[in-house]
């Protein structure tokens, strides 16, 4: 069911109202108490997403001089991973992958497109709510959907792993690669890269690799380490084919109810928390990579033979495939100047 069509039947959200009533008022207190805003996420407090969200919450409190307090609810303890509670105003913030909200506007898929960002600085500029033209355009279009995309951080570029080395697209032909069950991943790996794209629950991946049901998979270095995939995969190709963007969304009515100074503070908190988290991810990635190498995995990069240009060229066919859905958003994103 489309997100827009589900708002009239928010039974689950309605059932949450008694719970939310005990979690603090969204209005400013009469005794100089901060106005409490609620942030929901499916991830844990110790995850990269959780650390980012708490950074944001701390900065909102600091930048508004205690006028606003963001309370973070992790592990889906407040509501599920769904845009509907945000649209209904039951929560004020949510972490949600931009392309996953494509039912609201298909152009959101372009924000998670392969190789659309030149580098980390470009990605940050695209998700800067003060200056980004792509964000301005998409948020203007989302006005009737009661949500705004404030920013997003990249929790790690996705890499390809396999039981055999892959240096160019000819090595990819027919390789059974586990992918996320989405049109974007299917089109990228099957149509563009020529692999046998195999949707599969991540919980099944390790066993499928050991039994050779699949040849490989794709994930950021952090996942290769947390799931010890370096123990069951011999090679990692540093393709960086997709970002792993985690979006910070706010209810539009909540945003509009803030004073101008508070709006500026919330946006600045989003920008600063994202910049700090992106820096942390870059620093941690080198450590994750070394763990994979120490665990016996061979990492193949451009420096030792990976034909990365062929992957970039093939990925452009994905833009053509989704051209009707994405419109000119790819061009808008590519035209953003790095800060």
XYZ file of C-alpha atoms in Angstrom:
339
model
C 0.000 0.000 0.000
C 1.243 3.458 -0.788
C 2.249 5.652 2.119
C -0.131 8.415 1.068
C -3.089 6.051 1.063
C -2.418 4.631 4.486
C -2.798 7.758 6.574
C -6.559 7.355 6.919
C -6.073 3.943 8.575
C -3.363 4.542 11.132
C -4.730 2.039 13.633
C -1.305 1.169 14.937
C -0.483 4.827 15.378
C -3.730 5.496 17.203
C -2.984 2.634 19.590
C 0.304 4.335 20.409
C -1.325 7.518 21.646
C -1.718 6.404 25.272
C 1.952 5.423 25.304
C 3.039 8.728 23.852
C 0.966 10.658 26.343
C 3.368 9.532 29.048
C 6.532 10.434 27.137
C 6.478 14.199 27.617
C 4.555 17.039 26.061
C 5.491 18.497 22.690
C 4.548 21.987 23.927
C 6.851 24.395 25.685
C 6.552 24.158 29.439
C 5.272 27.007 31.530
C 8.265 26.916 33.910
C 11.041 27.377 31.369
C 11.018 23.664 30.710
C 12.236 22.581 27.275
C 9.821 21.552 24.584
C 10.252 17.811 24.094
C 10.499 16.393 20.569
C 10.516 12.647 19.912
C 12.958 10.863 17.588
C 12.282 7.231 16.646
C 14.613 4.707 15.018
C 14.856 0.952 14.501
C 18.590 0.902 15.315
C 20.214 0.551 18.719
C 21.685 3.415 20.708
C 25.194 1.996 20.194
C 24.862 1.745 16.402
C 26.316 4.370 14.069
C 22.772 5.626 13.458
C 22.109 5.822 17.190
C 25.340 7.714 17.866
C 24.488 10.177 15.073
C 20.988 10.753 16.408
C 22.225 11.394 19.935
C 24.806 13.830 18.551
C 21.967 15.635 16.811
C 19.844 15.658 19.964
C 22.704 17.052 22.061
C 23.386 19.806 19.539
C 19.716 20.788 19.305
C 19.634 21.242 23.077
C 22.894 23.218 22.995
C 22.050 25.416 20.005
C 18.568 26.281 21.307
C 19.996 26.983 24.783
C 17.747 24.338 26.290
C 14.534 25.459 24.604
C 14.230 22.162 22.694
C 14.988 18.669 23.949
C 15.081 15.766 21.495
C 14.346 12.427 23.145
C 15.624 9.424 21.166
C 13.733 6.129 21.165
C 15.813 3.261 19.780
C 15.078 -0.346 18.777
C 11.552 0.532 17.584
C 10.451 1.100 21.183
C 8.234 4.029 20.176
C 6.924 2.870 16.817
C 8.006 0.796 13.843
C 10.229 1.694 10.909
C 7.558 3.557 8.994
C 6.946 7.093 7.738
C 3.291 7.117 8.715
C 3.726 8.041 12.402
C 5.924 10.940 11.281
C 3.360 12.076 8.727
C 0.627 11.915 11.354
C 2.663 13.954 13.833
C 2.846 11.143 16.383
C 6.637 11.474 16.322
C 8.694 14.526 15.395
C 11.772 12.877 13.857
C 12.580 9.575 12.214
C 15.621 7.967 10.609
C 14.597 6.648 7.208
C 16.597 5.796 4.078
C 15.654 8.408 1.432
C 14.901 5.945 -1.370
C 12.708 3.877 0.976
C 10.301 6.838 1.014
C 9.959 6.675 -2.771
C 6.206 6.133 -2.464
C 5.984 9.780 -1.418
C 8.074 10.970 -4.366
C 10.004 8.582 -6.654
C 12.727 11.196 -7.100
C 13.922 10.281 -3.609
C 15.473 7.206 -5.209
C 18.057 9.399 -6.902
C 19.591 10.305 -3.531
C 20.704 6.663 -3.160
C 21.771 6.137 -6.784
C 25.065 4.395 -7.658
C 28.116 6.658 -7.918
C 25.979 9.798 -7.763
C 28.316 11.464 -5.239
C 31.801 12.551 -6.289
C 33.146 12.287 -2.752
C 32.182 12.733 0.894
C 32.205 16.527 0.634
C 29.775 16.404 -2.282
C 27.440 14.086 -0.376
C 27.424 16.464 2.596
C 26.688 19.426 0.342
C 23.726 17.619 -1.236
C 22.274 17.020 2.239
C 22.895 20.529 3.571
C 19.420 21.972 4.308
C 20.684 25.561 4.090
C 22.113 25.444 0.576
C 21.074 22.262 -1.256
C 18.903 22.755 -4.328
C 17.965 19.040 -4.502
C 16.736 19.176 -0.894
C 14.813 22.383 -1.554
C 13.092 20.851 -4.578
C 12.189 17.576 -2.896
C 10.978 19.198 0.325
C 8.821 21.633 -1.613
C 7.206 18.668 -3.356
C 6.698 16.844 -0.033
C 4.819 19.707 1.615
C 1.434 17.975 1.423
C 2.975 14.788 2.817
C 3.762 16.577 6.107
C 7.465 15.636 6.141
C 10.834 17.256 5.426
C 14.184 15.607 4.748
C 16.707 17.573 6.811
C 19.912 15.703 6.042
C 21.515 12.267 5.770
C 24.837 10.723 6.670
C 26.588 7.915 4.827
C 27.116 4.991 7.172
C 29.531 3.438 4.687
C 29.983 2.903 0.970
C 28.967 -0.572 -0.079
C 31.655 -2.999 -1.259
C 31.419 -6.264 -3.198
C 32.706 -9.519 -1.688
C 33.045 -12.858 -3.452
C 34.580 -16.325 -3.230
C 36.672 -15.514 -6.301
C 38.445 -12.342 -7.437
C 36.598 -9.827 -9.598
C 38.648 -7.291 -11.536
C 36.162 -6.159 -14.187
C 32.606 -6.716 -15.358
C 33.544 -9.850 -17.327
C 34.330 -11.510 -13.985
C 30.891 -10.506 -12.710
C 28.971 -12.306 -15.453
C 26.673 -14.884 -13.883
C 28.125 -14.490 -10.387
C 25.450 -15.235 -7.784
C 25.470 -12.099 -5.668
C 23.094 -11.611 -2.752
C 21.372 -8.228 -2.969
C 18.810 -6.273 -0.977
C 15.288 -6.989 -2.229
C 14.701 -3.728 -4.092
C 14.384 -2.668 -7.713
C 17.472 -0.468 -7.470
C 19.748 -3.320 -6.368
C 18.232 -5.736 -8.868
C 18.708 -3.346 -11.775
C 22.238 -2.392 -10.727
C 23.558 -5.907 -10.259
C 21.577 -7.838 -12.866
C 21.095 -5.290 -15.658
C 24.174 -3.104 -15.242
C 26.809 -5.412 -13.734
C 25.637 -8.671 -15.344
C 25.496 -10.709 -12.138
C 22.869 -13.213 -11.098
C 21.318 -10.892 -8.515
C 19.867 -12.987 -5.693
C 17.545 -11.308 -3.162
C 17.917 -12.932 0.237
C 17.405 -12.138 3.912
C 20.692 -11.050 5.433
C 20.306 -13.643 8.211
C 20.725 -16.352 5.558
C 23.817 -14.909 3.883
C 26.639 -16.533 5.873
C 25.190 -20.034 5.482
C 24.487 -19.445 1.792
C 28.108 -18.381 1.261
C 29.519 -21.392 3.088
C 27.326 -23.805 1.103
C 27.994 -21.981 -2.199
C 24.331 -21.211 -2.746
C 25.636 -17.728 -3.549
C 29.104 -16.575 -4.586
C 29.126 -13.201 -2.912
C 27.269 -10.279 -1.390
C 27.651 -6.530 -0.913
C 27.775 -4.390 2.224
C 29.866 -1.700 3.915
C 33.100 -2.680 5.666
C 31.371 -2.249 9.029
C 28.982 -5.097 8.191
C 31.799 -7.300 6.905
C 33.355 -6.969 10.361
C 30.247 -7.118 12.561
C 29.070 -10.271 10.752
C 32.602 -11.705 10.334
C 32.047 -12.162 6.609
C 35.808 -12.009 6.098
C 35.821 -15.538 7.555
C 33.653 -16.900 4.723
C 34.653 -14.656 1.806
C 38.123 -14.613 0.274
C 37.921 -11.355 -1.680
C 36.602 -7.844 -1.215
C 36.348 -5.592 -4.249
C 36.378 -1.937 -3.228
C 33.682 -0.930 -5.711
C 31.928 1.656 -3.498
C 28.935 1.176 -5.791
C 26.256 2.606 -3.494
C 26.135 4.867 -0.449
C 24.331 3.757 2.696
C 22.456 6.973 3.393
C 20.474 7.274 6.604
C 18.051 10.172 6.404
C 16.976 12.506 9.192
C 13.332 13.484 8.664
C 11.149 15.930 10.595
C 7.398 16.367 10.686
C 6.612 19.535 8.739
C 4.085 20.855 11.228
C 6.652 20.417 13.979
C 9.199 22.364 11.964
C 6.728 25.117 11.109
C 5.759 25.464 14.775
C 9.336 26.321 15.763
C 10.550 29.890 15.961
C 12.866 31.017 13.173
C 15.843 30.819 15.524
C 14.869 27.299 16.556
C 14.494 26.229 12.924
C 17.973 27.542 12.175
C 19.335 25.764 15.242
C 17.741 22.437 14.299
C 19.123 22.628 10.757
C 22.586 23.584 12.011
C 22.492 20.710 14.477
C 21.646 18.371 11.597
C 24.520 19.705 9.482
C 27.073 19.527 12.285
C 26.044 16.081 13.550
C 26.194 14.739 10.001
C 29.648 16.190 9.373
C 30.997 14.739 12.613
C 29.474 11.333 11.919
C 30.771 11.204 8.363
C 34.259 11.914 9.698
C 33.901 9.131 12.250
C 32.790 6.666 9.589
C 35.816 7.455 7.396
C 38.172 6.970 10.343
C 36.489 3.736 11.436
C 36.388 2.338 7.893
C 40.172 2.028 7.702
C 40.104 0.021 10.911
C 37.344 -2.237 9.615
C 39.269 -2.761 6.380
C 42.381 -3.773 8.282
C 40.397 -6.279 10.342
C 39.215 -7.876 7.099
C 42.774 -8.050 5.781
C 44.095 -9.459 9.058
C 41.312 -12.046 8.898
C 42.619 -13.330 5.582
C 40.549 -11.373 3.085
C 42.252 -10.006 -0.035
C 41.117 -6.468 -0.857
C 41.136 -5.552 -4.544
C 41.254 -1.837 -5.381
C 42.107 0.291 -8.393
C 45.713 0.229 -7.206
C 45.972 -3.546 -7.632
C 43.858 -4.100 -10.709
C 40.168 -3.284 -10.156
C 38.685 -1.702 -13.286
C 36.515 0.713 -11.341
C 35.810 2.842 -14.409
C 33.887 -0.030 -16.007
C 31.620 -0.241 -12.958
C 31.005 3.514 -13.077
C 30.164 3.358 -16.782
C 27.804 0.407 -16.382
C 26.023 2.087 -13.477
C 24.954 4.964 -15.719
C 22.453 2.596 -17.332
C 20.653 2.582 -13.981
C 20.034 6.316 -14.406
C 18.438 5.617 -17.786
C 16.304 2.824 -16.347
C 14.871 5.070 -13.630
C 14.768 8.269 -15.704
C 10.965 8.494 -15.616
C 10.916 8.107 -11.830
C 13.904 10.290 -11.006
C 13.336 13.078 -13.531
C 16.091 15.684 -13.341
C 17.072 14.887 -9.743
C 20.310 13.134 -10.757
C 21.352 16.267 -12.641
C 20.422 18.494 -9.695
C 22.509 16.346 -7.370
C 25.485 16.249 -9.696
C 25.363 20.018 -10.129
C 25.768 20.645 -6.392
C 29.168 22.142 -5.635
C 31.167 20.699 -2.758
C 31.608 23.005 0.188
